Amino acid sequence: MTTTPDLEGLVATLTDLLGERGVSIDLGTRERASVDGCGLSPILSAKLPLGLADVVAYPTTAEQIAEVVEAAVKHGVSITPRGKGTGNYGQGIPMHGGLVLDTSRARSIVEIGDGYVTADAGAVMAQIENRAWAENQQLLLYPSTAQSTLGGFLSGGSGGTGSIVHGVIVGGPFVKSLDVVHATGGGLIHVEGADAQEYLHNYGTAGIIARATVSLEPLQPWRAFYASFDDFHDAFTALNEISNGITPAPRLVSADLPTLADALPNDEAIIKGKASLRVIVDDAAVAQASDIVAAHGGTVTAVREGAQEVMKLSMISYNHAIEWLQRSHPDTYFHVEVGGAALLERIDEVHTVYPGAMLHAEGQKGRPIGMLAAEYVSEEEMLAGLDRLAALGVTTHNPHQWYVDVRVEETRALKAETDPAGLLNPGKLPAPVEGDVDASNGLMTGGAR
Ligand SMILES: Cc1cc2nc3c(=O)[nH]c(=O)nc-3n(C[C@H](O)[C@H](O)[C@H](O)COP(=O)(O)OP(=O)(O)OC[C@H]3O[C@@H](n4cnc5c(N)ncnc54)[C@H](O)[C@@H]3O)c2cc1C
C-alpha cells in the first residue's frame, strides 16, 4: 500500500479491471458523482461544493466492488461509495476527492427465497419490492426514495414504509447478512447478525457493503387510503389512532397540514386547502381506518388497489413531502427531523418554534415522528430551535450535517481494524475529541452535534 495517492496508477488498474466504460475521469461525470440529495438542506447547499471526485468507477458485481476497493487501497486513494446519491446529508460527497465507487451498475437480485432476498449493493429498492410481490412476498422496509439502492439504504438510510411494524434498519430484523469489503484486503467478507449490524448507517466508513440479504414477509393485500380533514389536529389524532389501533397494522401513515398537502402532486384524493391523511392499509383494516377518520370529522376520499398505487403513497412520504414543498415554494423552506409523544401533546407550541413551521407527520408505534418544515433561518437559529424543541420534550435530529452521529465509538473501533489508513469515506466520522485534527485516519475534525 502506498501513502501518496497514485491516481494515474489507479485509473490504469481500474481500466484493466472494468474496461473503458467502467471508469471515468470526465469533469462533468466527476461533478455529478460528487453531490447527493443534500440540496434538501439550504444550510448544506450554501456550503457546496464540499469535494470533487478524481475518478469514478462502475463495478457491475459484488466481486468487482471488492476488486475496485482493493485497487484503490493498493494505490493509496480514498474511496467514497455511492448508490443513487439520494442521501440528504451530504454523506456521499467525496470530501477528500479520490475515488467515487458508484455501485449502481452492480444491481443483480441474486436470489429470492422464503423470507429473504439476496441482492448486490446497487439493486434498486423498488425493483426488489416488485420482484418480492411477484413471489407473493414484500420487503419489511423500504424508503420513500424507492429508486435508491439497497447498499445506500442500509448505509445511509433509516426506515420508511414498513417501519411502523418493523422499526428502523439498525437494531431491527431487516438485515440478515452482508458481504462487506474492508480496506485491508480479504475480498468479500460474510457477516451475519450482530456482526452485520456494525456496518449499518455509518456511510461506508468502516466497510463497503457489496451484497446483502434482507428479510421478506408474506405479501398483504395493501390499499392506498386517502382522507381529508378541515383541521390538521384531527388528521394528526387519526394518524396516531390508525398507527396504534388497527389490525392488521398499517404499513405507512402520513399526515400533512394544508400548505404541505397542497404542494404534493395533484390528486383528486388530496383536497386542496385541507389537511391530508394517507395510509397504506391492509384490506382487512379499511373499515377500521374509515371509522377512525369519521370519528374525527374527516372524509375518506379514495381507497385504491395495486402495487403502483401503494408505491405512490410511499413516494410522497417522509422527506418527499418536504421536497415537494420546496418545489412549490423555491428558496423558502428548510426542515428538521422530530419525534415523540410531545409532538401530539404540544403540536401548537411545536409550530411556534420556527417561523411558518408545519409538521409533516409519520405514524409509528407509540409515538409519531416527522419533518418540521419552516421558513429559512440561519444555522444558529436552526440549532437554537432544536434546543427549544428539546425543551418541549420533542426528540430531534439535525439533517444539516454530514457526519456519522449514531454508534460513533463502535464505528471508530471497527474502522481501526478494517480501515487503518482511513481511506473509506474520509471526513464523515467525528474524531474522538472535539477539535482533533487527524488527516491520517480519515476522521473528520471538530465536534458533532
Ligand atoms: C426526498 C428524500 C426522501 C428520503 N426519504 C427517505 C426515507 O424515507 N427513508 C430513509 O431512510 N432515507 C430517506 N432519504 C435518504 C436517502 O434517500 C436514503 O438514505 C437512501 O436510501 C440512500 O440510498 P442511495 O442509493 O441514494 O445511497 P447514497 O445516497 O448514494 O449513499 C448513502 C450513504 O451510504 C454510502 N453508501 C452508498 N452505498 C454504499 C455501500 N454499498 N456500502 C457502504 N456505504 C455505501 C454513501 O457513501 C453515503 O454515505 C431521503 C432522501 C431524500 C432526498
Coordinates of N, CA and C in Angstrom, one line a residue, residues 53 244 283 330 364 373:
A53 N -14.7 14.3 -6.8 CA -14.0 13.1 -7.1 C -12.9 13.3 -8.1
N244 N -51.6 3.0 15.8 CA -51.5 2.2 17.0 C -52.7 1.2 17.2
D283 N -56.4 -4.5 3.4 CA -57.8 -4.5 3.0 C -58.7 -4.9 4.2
P330 N -39.9 27.7 -4.0 CA -38.5 27.6 -4.0 C -37.8 28.6 -3.1
Q364 N -45.9 6.1 13.9 CA -45.0 5.0 14.3 C -45.8 4.4 15.5
A373 N -41.1 21.4 8.8 CA -40.7 22.3 7.8 C -40.9 23.7 8.3

